[in-house]
Short mmCIF file of C-alpha atoms in Angstrom, two decimals:
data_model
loop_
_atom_site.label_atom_id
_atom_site.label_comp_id
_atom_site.label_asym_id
_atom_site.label_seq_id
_atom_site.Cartn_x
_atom_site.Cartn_y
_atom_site.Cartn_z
CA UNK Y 1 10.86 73.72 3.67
CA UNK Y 2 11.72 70.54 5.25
CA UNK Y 3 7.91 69.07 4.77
CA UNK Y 4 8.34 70.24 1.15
CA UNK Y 5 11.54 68.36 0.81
CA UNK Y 6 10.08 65.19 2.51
CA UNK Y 7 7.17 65.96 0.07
CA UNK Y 8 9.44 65.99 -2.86
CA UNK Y 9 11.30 63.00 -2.25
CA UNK Y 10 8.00 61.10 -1.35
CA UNK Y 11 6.61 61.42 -4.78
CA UNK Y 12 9.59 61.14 -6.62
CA UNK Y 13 9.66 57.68 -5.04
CA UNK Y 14 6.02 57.03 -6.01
CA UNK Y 15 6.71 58.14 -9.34
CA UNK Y 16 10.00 55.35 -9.48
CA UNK Y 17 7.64 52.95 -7.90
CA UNK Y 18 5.02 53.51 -10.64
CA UNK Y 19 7.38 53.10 -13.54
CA UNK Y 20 8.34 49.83 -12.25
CA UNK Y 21 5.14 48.58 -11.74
CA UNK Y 22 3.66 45.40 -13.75
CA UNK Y 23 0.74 45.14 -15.19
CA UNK Y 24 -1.16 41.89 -15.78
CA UNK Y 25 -0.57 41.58 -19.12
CA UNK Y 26 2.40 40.25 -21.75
CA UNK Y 27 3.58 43.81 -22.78
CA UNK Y 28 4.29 44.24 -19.71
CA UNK Y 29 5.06 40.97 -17.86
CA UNK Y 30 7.98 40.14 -20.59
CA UNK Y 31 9.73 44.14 -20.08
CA UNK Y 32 10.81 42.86 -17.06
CA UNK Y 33 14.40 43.02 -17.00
CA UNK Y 34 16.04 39.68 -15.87
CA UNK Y 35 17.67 39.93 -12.68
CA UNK Y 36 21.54 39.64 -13.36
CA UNK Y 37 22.41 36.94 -11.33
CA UNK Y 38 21.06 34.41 -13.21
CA UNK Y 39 23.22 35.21 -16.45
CA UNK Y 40 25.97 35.48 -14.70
CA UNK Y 41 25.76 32.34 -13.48
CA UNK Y 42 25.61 30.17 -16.88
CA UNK Y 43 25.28 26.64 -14.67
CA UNK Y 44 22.56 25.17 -12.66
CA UNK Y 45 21.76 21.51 -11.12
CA UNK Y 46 17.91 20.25 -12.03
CA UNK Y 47 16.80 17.47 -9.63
CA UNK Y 48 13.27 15.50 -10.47
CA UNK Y 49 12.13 13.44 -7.32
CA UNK Y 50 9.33 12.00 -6.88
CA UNK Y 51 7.03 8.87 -6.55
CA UNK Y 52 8.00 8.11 -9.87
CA UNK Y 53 11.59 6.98 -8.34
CA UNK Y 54 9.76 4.36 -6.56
CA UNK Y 55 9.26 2.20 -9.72
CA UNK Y 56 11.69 3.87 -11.63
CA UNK Y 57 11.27 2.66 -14.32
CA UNK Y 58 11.10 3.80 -18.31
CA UNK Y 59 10.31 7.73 -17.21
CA UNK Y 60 9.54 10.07 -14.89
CA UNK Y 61 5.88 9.96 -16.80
CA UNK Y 62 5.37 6.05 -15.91
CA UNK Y 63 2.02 6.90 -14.24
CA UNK Y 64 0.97 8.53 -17.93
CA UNK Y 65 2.33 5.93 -20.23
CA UNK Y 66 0.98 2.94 -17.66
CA UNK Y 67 -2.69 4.31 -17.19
CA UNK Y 68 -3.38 6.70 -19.50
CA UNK Y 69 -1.60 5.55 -22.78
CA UNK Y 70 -1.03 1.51 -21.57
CA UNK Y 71 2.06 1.39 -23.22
CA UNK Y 72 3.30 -2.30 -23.47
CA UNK Y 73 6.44 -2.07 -21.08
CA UNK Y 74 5.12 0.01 -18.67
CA UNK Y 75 1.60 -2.41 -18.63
CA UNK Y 76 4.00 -6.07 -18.97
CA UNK Y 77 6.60 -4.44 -15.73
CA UNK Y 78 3.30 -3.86 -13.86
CA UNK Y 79 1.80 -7.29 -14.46
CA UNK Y 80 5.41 -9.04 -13.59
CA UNK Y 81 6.15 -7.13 -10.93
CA UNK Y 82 2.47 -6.06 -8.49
CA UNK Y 83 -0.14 -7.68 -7.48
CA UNK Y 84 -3.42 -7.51 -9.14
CA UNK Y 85 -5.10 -4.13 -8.20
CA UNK Y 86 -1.68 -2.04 -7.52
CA UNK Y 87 -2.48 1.30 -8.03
CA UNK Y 88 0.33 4.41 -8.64
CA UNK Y 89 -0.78 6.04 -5.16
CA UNK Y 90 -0.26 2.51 -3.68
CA UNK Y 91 4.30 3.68 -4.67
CA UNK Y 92 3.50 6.57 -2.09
CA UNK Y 93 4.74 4.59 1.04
CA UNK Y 94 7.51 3.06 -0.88
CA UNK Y 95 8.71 6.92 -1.40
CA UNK Y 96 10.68 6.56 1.86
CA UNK Y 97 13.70 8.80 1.44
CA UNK Y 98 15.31 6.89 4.57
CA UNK Y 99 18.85 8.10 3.17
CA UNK Y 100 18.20 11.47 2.36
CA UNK Y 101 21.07 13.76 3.38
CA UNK Y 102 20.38 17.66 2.54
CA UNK Y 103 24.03 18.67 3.25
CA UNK Y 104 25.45 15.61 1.18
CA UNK Y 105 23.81 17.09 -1.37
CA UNK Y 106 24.70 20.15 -1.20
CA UNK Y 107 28.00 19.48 -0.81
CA UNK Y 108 28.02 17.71 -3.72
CA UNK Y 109 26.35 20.51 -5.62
CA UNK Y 110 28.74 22.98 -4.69
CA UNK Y 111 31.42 20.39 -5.65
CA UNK Y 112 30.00 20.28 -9.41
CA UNK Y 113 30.37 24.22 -9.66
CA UNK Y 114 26.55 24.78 -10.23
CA UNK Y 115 25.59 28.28 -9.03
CA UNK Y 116 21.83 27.12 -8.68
CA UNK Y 117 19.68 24.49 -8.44
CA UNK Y 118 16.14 23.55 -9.22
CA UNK Y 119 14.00 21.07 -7.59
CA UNK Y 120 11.09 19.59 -8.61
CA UNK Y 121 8.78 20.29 -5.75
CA UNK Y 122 5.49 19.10 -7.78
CA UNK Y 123 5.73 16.67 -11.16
CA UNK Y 124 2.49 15.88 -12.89
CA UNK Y 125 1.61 13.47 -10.89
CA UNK Y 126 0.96 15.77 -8.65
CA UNK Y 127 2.81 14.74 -5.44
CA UNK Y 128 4.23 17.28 -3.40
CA UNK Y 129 7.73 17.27 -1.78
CA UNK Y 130 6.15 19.99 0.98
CA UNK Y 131 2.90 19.57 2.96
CA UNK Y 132 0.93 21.39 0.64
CA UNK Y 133 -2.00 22.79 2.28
CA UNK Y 134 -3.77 21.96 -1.03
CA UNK Y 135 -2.41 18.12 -1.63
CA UNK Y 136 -4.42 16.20 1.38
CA UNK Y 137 -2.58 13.14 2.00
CA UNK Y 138 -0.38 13.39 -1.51
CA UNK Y 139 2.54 15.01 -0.42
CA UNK Y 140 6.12 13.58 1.51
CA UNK Y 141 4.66 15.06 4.87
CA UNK Y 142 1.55 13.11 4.87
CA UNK Y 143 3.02 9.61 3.05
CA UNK Y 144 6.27 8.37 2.41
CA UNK Y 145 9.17 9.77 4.17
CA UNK Y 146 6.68 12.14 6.31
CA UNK Y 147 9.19 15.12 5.54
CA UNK Y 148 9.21 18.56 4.52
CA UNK Y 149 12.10 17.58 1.97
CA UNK Y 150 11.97 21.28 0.82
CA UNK Y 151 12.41 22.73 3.51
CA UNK Y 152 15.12 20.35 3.78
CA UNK Y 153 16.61 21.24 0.63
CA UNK Y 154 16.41 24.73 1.38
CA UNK Y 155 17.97 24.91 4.69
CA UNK Y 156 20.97 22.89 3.93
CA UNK Y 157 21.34 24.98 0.35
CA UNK Y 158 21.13 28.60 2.26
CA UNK Y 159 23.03 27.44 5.26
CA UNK Y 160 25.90 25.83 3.58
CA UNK Y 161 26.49 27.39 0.06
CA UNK Y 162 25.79 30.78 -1.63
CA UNK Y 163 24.06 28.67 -4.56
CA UNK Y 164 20.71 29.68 -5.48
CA UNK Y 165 17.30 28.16 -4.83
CA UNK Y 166 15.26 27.36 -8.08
CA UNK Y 167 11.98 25.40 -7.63
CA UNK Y 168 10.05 23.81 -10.19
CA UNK Y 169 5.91 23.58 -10.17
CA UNK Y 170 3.80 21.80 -12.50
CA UNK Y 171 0.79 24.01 -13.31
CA UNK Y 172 -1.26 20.73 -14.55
CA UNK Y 173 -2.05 17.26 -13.04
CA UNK Y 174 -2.42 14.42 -15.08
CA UNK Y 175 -4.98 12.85 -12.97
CA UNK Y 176 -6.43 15.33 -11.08
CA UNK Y 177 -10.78 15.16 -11.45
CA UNK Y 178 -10.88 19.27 -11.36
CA UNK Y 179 -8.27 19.63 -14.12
CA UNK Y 180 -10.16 16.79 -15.69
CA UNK Y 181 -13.44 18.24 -15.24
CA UNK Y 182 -11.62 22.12 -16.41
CA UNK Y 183 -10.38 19.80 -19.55
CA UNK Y 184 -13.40 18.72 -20.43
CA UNK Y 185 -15.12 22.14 -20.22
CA UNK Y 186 -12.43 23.39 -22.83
CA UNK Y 187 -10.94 25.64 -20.29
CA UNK Y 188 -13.67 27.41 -19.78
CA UNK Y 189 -14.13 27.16 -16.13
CA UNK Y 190 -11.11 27.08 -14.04
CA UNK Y 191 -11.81 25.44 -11.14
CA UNK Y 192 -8.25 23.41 -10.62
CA UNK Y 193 -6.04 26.73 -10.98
CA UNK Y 194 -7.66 28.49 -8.34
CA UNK Y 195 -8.47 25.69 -5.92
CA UNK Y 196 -4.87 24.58 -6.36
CA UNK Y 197 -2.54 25.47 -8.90
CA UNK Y 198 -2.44 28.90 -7.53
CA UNK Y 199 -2.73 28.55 -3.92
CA UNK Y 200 0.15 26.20 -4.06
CA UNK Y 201 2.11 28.52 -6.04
CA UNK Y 202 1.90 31.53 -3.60
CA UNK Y 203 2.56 29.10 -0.75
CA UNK Y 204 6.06 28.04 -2.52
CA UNK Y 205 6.69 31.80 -2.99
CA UNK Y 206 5.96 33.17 0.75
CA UNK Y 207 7.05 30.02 2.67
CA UNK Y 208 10.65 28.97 0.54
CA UNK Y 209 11.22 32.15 -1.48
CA UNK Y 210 13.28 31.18 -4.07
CA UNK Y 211 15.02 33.22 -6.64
CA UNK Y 212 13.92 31.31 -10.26
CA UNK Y 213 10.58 29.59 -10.14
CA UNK Y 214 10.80 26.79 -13.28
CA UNK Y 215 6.86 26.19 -14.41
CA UNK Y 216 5.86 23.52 -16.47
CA UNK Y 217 2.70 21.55 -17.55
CA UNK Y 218 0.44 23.65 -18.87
CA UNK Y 219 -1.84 20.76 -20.07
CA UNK Y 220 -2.49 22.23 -23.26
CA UNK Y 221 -4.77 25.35 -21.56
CA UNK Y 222 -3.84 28.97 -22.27
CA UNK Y 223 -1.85 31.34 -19.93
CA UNK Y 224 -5.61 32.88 -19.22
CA UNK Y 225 -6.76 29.88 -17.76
CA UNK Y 226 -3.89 30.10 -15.51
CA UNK Y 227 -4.08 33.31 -14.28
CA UNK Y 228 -0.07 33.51 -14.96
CA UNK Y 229 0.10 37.11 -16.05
CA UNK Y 230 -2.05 37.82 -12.60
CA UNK Y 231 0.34 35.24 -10.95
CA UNK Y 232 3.66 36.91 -12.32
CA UNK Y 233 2.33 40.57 -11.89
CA UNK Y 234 1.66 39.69 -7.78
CA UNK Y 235 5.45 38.21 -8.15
CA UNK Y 236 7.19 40.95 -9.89
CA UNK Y 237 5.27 43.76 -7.88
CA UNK Y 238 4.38 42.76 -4.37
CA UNK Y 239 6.62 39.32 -3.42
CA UNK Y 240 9.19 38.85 -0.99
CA UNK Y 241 11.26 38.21 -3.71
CA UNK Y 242 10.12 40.45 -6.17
CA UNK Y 243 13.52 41.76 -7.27
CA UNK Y 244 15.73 39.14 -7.80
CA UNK Y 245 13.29 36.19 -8.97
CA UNK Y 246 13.81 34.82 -12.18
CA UNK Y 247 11.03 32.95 -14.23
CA UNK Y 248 10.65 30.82 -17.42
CA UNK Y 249 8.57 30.62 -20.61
CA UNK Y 250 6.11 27.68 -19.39
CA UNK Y 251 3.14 29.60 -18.49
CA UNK Y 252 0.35 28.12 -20.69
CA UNK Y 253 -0.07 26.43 -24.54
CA UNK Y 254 1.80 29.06 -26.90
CA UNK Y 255 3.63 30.73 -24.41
CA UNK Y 256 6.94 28.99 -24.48
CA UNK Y 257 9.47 30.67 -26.38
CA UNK Y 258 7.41 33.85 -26.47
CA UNK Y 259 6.40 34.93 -22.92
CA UNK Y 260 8.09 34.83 -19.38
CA UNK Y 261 11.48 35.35 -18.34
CA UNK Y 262 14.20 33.98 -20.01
CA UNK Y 263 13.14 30.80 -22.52
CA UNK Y 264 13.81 27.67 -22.36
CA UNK Y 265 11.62 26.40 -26.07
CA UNK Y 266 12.08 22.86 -25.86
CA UNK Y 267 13.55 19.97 -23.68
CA UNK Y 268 17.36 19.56 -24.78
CA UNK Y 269 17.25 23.00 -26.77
CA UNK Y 270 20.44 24.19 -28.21
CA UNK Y 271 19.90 26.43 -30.93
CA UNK Y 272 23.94 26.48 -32.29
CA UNK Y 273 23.22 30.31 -32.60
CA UNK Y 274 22.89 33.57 -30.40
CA UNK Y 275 19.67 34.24 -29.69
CA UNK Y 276 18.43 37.84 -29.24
CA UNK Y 277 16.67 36.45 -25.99
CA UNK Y 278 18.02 35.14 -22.82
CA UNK Y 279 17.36 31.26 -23.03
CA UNK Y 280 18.45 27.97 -21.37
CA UNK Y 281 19.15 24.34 -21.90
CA UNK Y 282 17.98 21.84 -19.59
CA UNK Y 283 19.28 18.44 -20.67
CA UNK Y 284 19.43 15.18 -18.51
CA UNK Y 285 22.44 13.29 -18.15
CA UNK Y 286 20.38 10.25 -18.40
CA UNK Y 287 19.32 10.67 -21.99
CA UNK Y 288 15.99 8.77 -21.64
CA UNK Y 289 14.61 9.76 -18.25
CA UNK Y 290 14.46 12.88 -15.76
CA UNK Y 291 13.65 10.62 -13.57
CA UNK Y 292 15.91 8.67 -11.84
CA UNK Y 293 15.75 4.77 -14.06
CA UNK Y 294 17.30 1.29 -12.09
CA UNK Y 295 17.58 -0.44 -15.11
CA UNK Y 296 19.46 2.40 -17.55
CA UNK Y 297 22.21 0.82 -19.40
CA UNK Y 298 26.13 3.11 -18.98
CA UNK Y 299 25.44 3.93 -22.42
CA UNK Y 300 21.99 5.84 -21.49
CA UNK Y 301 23.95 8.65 -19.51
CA UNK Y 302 26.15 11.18 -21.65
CA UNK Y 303 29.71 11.13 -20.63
CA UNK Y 304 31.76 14.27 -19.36
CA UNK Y 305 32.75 14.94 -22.75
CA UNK Y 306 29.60 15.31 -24.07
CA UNK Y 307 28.30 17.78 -21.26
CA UNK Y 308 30.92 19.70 -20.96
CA UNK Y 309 30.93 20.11 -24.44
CA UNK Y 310 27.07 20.94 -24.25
CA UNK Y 311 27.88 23.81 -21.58
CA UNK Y 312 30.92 25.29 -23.81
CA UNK Y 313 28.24 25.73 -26.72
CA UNK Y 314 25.29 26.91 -24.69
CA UNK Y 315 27.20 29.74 -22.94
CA UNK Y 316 29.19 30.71 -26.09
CA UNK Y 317 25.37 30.91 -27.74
CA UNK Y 318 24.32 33.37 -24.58
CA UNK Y 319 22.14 30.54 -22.85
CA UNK Y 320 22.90 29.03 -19.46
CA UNK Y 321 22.87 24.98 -18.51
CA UNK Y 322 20.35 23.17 -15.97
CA UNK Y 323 21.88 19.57 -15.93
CA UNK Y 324 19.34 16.99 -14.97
CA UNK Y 325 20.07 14.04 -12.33
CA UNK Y 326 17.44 11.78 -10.85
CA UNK Y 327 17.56 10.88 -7.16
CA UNK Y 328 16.51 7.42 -5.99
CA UNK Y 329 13.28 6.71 -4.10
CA UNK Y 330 15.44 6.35 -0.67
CA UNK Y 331 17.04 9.85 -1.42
CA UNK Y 332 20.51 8.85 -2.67
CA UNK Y 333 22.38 10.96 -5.72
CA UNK Y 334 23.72 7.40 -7.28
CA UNK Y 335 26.99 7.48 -8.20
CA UNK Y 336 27.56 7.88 -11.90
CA UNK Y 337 25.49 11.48 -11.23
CA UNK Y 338 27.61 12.01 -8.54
CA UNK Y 339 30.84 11.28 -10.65
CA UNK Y 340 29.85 13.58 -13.41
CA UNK Y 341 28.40 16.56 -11.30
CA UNK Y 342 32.20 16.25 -9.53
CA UNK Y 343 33.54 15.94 -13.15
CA UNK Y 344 31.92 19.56 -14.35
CA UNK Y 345 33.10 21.08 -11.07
CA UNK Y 346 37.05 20.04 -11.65
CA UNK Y 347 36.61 21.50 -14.97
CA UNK Y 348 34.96 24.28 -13.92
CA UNK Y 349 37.56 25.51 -11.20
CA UNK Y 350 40.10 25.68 -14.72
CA UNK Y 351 37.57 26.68 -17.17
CA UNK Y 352 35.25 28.73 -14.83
CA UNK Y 353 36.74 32.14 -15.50
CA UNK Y 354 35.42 31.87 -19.47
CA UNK Y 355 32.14 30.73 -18.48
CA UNK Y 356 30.66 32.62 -15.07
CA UNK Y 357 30.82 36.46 -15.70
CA UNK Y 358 30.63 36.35 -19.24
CA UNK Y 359 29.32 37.08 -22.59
CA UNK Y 360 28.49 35.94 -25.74
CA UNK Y 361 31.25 37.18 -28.03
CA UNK Y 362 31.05 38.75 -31.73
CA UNK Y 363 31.52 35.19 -33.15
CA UNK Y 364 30.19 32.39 -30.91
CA UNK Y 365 32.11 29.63 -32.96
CA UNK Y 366 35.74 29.70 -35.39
CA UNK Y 367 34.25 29.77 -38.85
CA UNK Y 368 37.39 27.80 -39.97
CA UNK Y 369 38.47 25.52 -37.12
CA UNK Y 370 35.92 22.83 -35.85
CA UNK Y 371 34.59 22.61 -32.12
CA UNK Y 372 36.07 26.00 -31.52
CA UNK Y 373 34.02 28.32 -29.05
CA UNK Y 374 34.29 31.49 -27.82
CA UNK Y 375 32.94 33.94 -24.59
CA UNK Y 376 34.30 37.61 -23.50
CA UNK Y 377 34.33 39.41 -20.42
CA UNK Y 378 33.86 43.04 -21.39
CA UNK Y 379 35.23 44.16 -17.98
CA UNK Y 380 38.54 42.96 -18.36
CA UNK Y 381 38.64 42.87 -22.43
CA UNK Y 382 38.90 39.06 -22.22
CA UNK Y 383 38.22 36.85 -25.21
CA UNK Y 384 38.34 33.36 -24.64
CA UNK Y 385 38.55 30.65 -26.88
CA UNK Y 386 37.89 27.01 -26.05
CA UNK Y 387 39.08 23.93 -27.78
CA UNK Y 388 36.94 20.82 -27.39
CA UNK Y 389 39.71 18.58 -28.78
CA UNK Y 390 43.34 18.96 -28.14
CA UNK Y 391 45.16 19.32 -31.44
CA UNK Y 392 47.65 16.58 -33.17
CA UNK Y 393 50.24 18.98 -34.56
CA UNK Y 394 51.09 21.23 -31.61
CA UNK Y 395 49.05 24.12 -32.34
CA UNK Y 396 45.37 25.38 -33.06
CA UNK Y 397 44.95 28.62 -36.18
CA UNK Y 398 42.03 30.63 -34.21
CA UNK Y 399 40.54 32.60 -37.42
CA UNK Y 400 38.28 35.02 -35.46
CA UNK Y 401 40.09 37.31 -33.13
CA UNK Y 402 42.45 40.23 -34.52
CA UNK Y 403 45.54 40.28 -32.85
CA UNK Y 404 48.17 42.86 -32.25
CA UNK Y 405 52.16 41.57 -31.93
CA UNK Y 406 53.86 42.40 -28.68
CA UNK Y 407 50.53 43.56 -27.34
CA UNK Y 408 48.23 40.84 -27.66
CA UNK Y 409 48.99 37.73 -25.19
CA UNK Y 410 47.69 34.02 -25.11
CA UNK Y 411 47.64 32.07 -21.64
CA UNK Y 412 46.24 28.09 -21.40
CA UNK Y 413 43.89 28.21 -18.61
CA UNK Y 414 45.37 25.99 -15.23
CA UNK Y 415 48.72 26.26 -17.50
CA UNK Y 416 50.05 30.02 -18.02
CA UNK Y 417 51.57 32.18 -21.00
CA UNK Y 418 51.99 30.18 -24.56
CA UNK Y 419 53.62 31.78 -27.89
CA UNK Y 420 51.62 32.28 -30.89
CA UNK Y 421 52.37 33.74 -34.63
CA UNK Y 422 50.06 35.73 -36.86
CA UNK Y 423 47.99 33.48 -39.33
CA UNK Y 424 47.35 34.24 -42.68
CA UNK Y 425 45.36 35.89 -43.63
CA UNK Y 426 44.02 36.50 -40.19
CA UNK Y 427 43.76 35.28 -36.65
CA UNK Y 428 47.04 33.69 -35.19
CA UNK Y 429 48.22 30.26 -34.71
CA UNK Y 430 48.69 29.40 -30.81
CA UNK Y 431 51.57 26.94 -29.96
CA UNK Y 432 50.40 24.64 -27.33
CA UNK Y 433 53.09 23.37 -25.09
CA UNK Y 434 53.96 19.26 -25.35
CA UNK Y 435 52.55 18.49 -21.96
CA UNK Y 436 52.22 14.65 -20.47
CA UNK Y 437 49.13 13.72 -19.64
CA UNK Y 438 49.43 14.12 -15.78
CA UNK Y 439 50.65 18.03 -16.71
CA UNK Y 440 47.44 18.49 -18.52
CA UNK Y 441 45.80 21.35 -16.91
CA UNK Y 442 42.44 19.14 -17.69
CA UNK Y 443 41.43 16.42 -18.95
CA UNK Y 444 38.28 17.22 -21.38
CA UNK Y 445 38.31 20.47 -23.14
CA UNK Y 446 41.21 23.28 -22.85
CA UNK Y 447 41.06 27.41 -22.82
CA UNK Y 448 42.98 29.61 -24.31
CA UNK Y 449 42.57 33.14 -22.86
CA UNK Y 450 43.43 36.30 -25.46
CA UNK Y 451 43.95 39.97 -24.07
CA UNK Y 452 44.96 42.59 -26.39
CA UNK Y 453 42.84 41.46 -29.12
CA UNK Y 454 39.88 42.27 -30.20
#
């Protein structure tokens, strides 16, 4: 009887374990559930480093628009600047990283109120922050800094935060002769994606494990070339971190926006609308570069305003945020990144409780008052209304929620309880208390908190 039980239980688990199993294919690949964590957390820090800090200059694609498209600036800053012959491999040993602190940044990270972070361990130039077994002498352990800065990354992150690790691949190489050679046989040998692409991918997976794996560059080839439904099956199925990793859409030409785990559709997306699909917006607070630029102007980066009011919209819309800064070739976080990652986080520790934990609501915007957004938290009945400007007259009308008198009750986030009134012919009119600016519970966008409404 006891075999019998042991017998039972054995294939009910093989049964459970068969169900779940993913199959190399879309269908299958995109049922997937996404692992909870990641909506939950609604903010993330993206970090592009690379030899492209070393001139940075114009973009983080200045090898591209120099060689390849011999754009006028980047072609005139080359001839000004280096000597006749300079190649982009010659910025390798200028890639130095000689103030490179893993815990400063982390500390920093945790400071902005990020709950993840993605770094770019490979850009299209193909450089790799690791000693990739498949990068001979073009990675930060074999030039420049002669670091595993990953590993760096990684063990300050895990031993000094609970923030998630997120790292970002580049499936393509601009310059690489076996994509080149793949190109130019119209995908129809795939030499570069199993010789390196994929080898380099498993190796992230098994050595770092990280819980979101960002892909990008498909270099115009399809998701078959790539092997990413193989790839993603082996990562869903079999991989250390096979139940909590999260992916994105970039897995070849036509599958963004259609394929993966959650999307992300475009650089800088923001629909304005809920999407039926769990998406993301990665925007740069640089508005030119990813990359890290020593000649941006103050009116190139986007100001607190502006990204906080870019987070209040995404998460009201169901997406989360991966904010963008560029680190400089000698591993510094410069400070007007600094200054706005520690601007989100004091906004965050009032605001946080309507955007971690939450949900888009029935209405993700007032259809009557302007720059007016809304979240919910189902567990606690929570509806939460916030106001990117602070009103003139001493109150705000909020058209959308129904309201109940002496039952429903209105509290300003980092204030406490405030009156309100019914509006006609619906919602209610919230009285904001006449508050100096030092008594301001923050400084760029306010919360208003509703229970007892629905």
């Amino acid at each position: 009887m006891g075999l019998l039980a042991v017998f039972v239980v054995l294939s009910m688990l093989s049964i459970g374990t068969s169900r779940c199993k993913y199959e190399p294919n879309w269908e299958s690949i995109d049922s997937r559930p996404l692992p909870e964590w990641y909506d939950q957390a609604k903010f993330g820090i993206f970090i592009h480093w690379g030899i492209f800090s070393v001139p940075s200059f114009g973009s983080e694609w200045f090898w591209w628009y120099w060689q390849k498209q011999k754009q006028k600036p980047y072609v005139d800053f080359m001839q000004k600047n280096y000597p006749p012959g300079f190649t982009y491999p010659d910025f390798a040993p200028q890639f130095t990283a000689e103030f490179f602190d893993a815990k400063e940044w982390t500390d920093i990270f945790v400071a902005s109120g990020a709950k993840y972070i993605v770094l770019t361990t490979k850009h299209h130039e193909g450089f790799t922050l690791w000693g990739s077994k498949n990068s001979w002498n073009w990675n930060a352990v074999d030039v420049g800094p002669r670091r595993d800065l990953v590993d760096e990354v990684v063990t300050a992150l895990r031993g000094n935060s609970d923030l998630r690790l997120g790292l970002y691949h580049s499936l393509f190489e601009w310059f690489n002769p076996l994509f080149e050679q793949d190109a130019a046989n119209v995908f129809t040998t795939n030499y570069f994606p199993t010789t390196k692409t994929l080898p380099e991918l498993y190796e992230l997976i098994l050595k770092y494990q990280p819980e979101l794996l960002w892909s990008d560059g498909d270099g115009d080839a399809p998701d078959k070339y790539w092997n990413s439904t193989g790839f993603l099956a082996w990562l869903y199925n079999d991989s250390p971190v096979r139940d909590t990793v999260v992916t994105n859409d970039r897995w070849g030409y036509g599958s963004i926006c259609t394929h993966g785990g959650y999307y992300t559709c475009a650089d800088r997306y923001q629909p304005g609308h809920l999407l039926k699909h769990k998406w993301e917006s990665c925007i740069s607070i640089d508005k030119r570069s990813w990359g890290y630029r020593r000649n941006a102007p103050l009116s190139d980066y986007l100001t607190i305003e502006q990204l906080v009011a870019t987070l209040v919209e995404t998460v009201s819309c169901g997406g989360n945020m991966l904010m963008n800064i560029g680190p400089t070739h000698d591993g510094r976080i410069s400070p007007i990144f600094e200054e706005r990652l520690r601007q989100m986080g004091q906004w965050l520790k009032v605001n946080g409780e309507a955007v971690y934990n939450t949900t888009a609501w029935r209405s993700q915007n007032d259809s009557v008052t302007p720059n007016v957004w809304y979240t919910f938290r189902p567990q606690e009945k929570s509806i939460f209304a916030m106001l990117l400007t602070w009103p003139n007259n001493g109150s705000v009308i909020l058209h959308e929620p129904v309201v109940t008198p002496k039952q429903t009750q209105v509290e300003l986030l980092g204030h406490g309880s405030v009156q309100w009134e019914p509006a006609k012919p619906g919602g209610l009119r919230v009285l904001l208390p006449q508050l100096s600016f030092s008594q301001m519970p923050c400084q760029w966008a306010w919360t208003l908190k509703l229970t007892g409404a629905t």
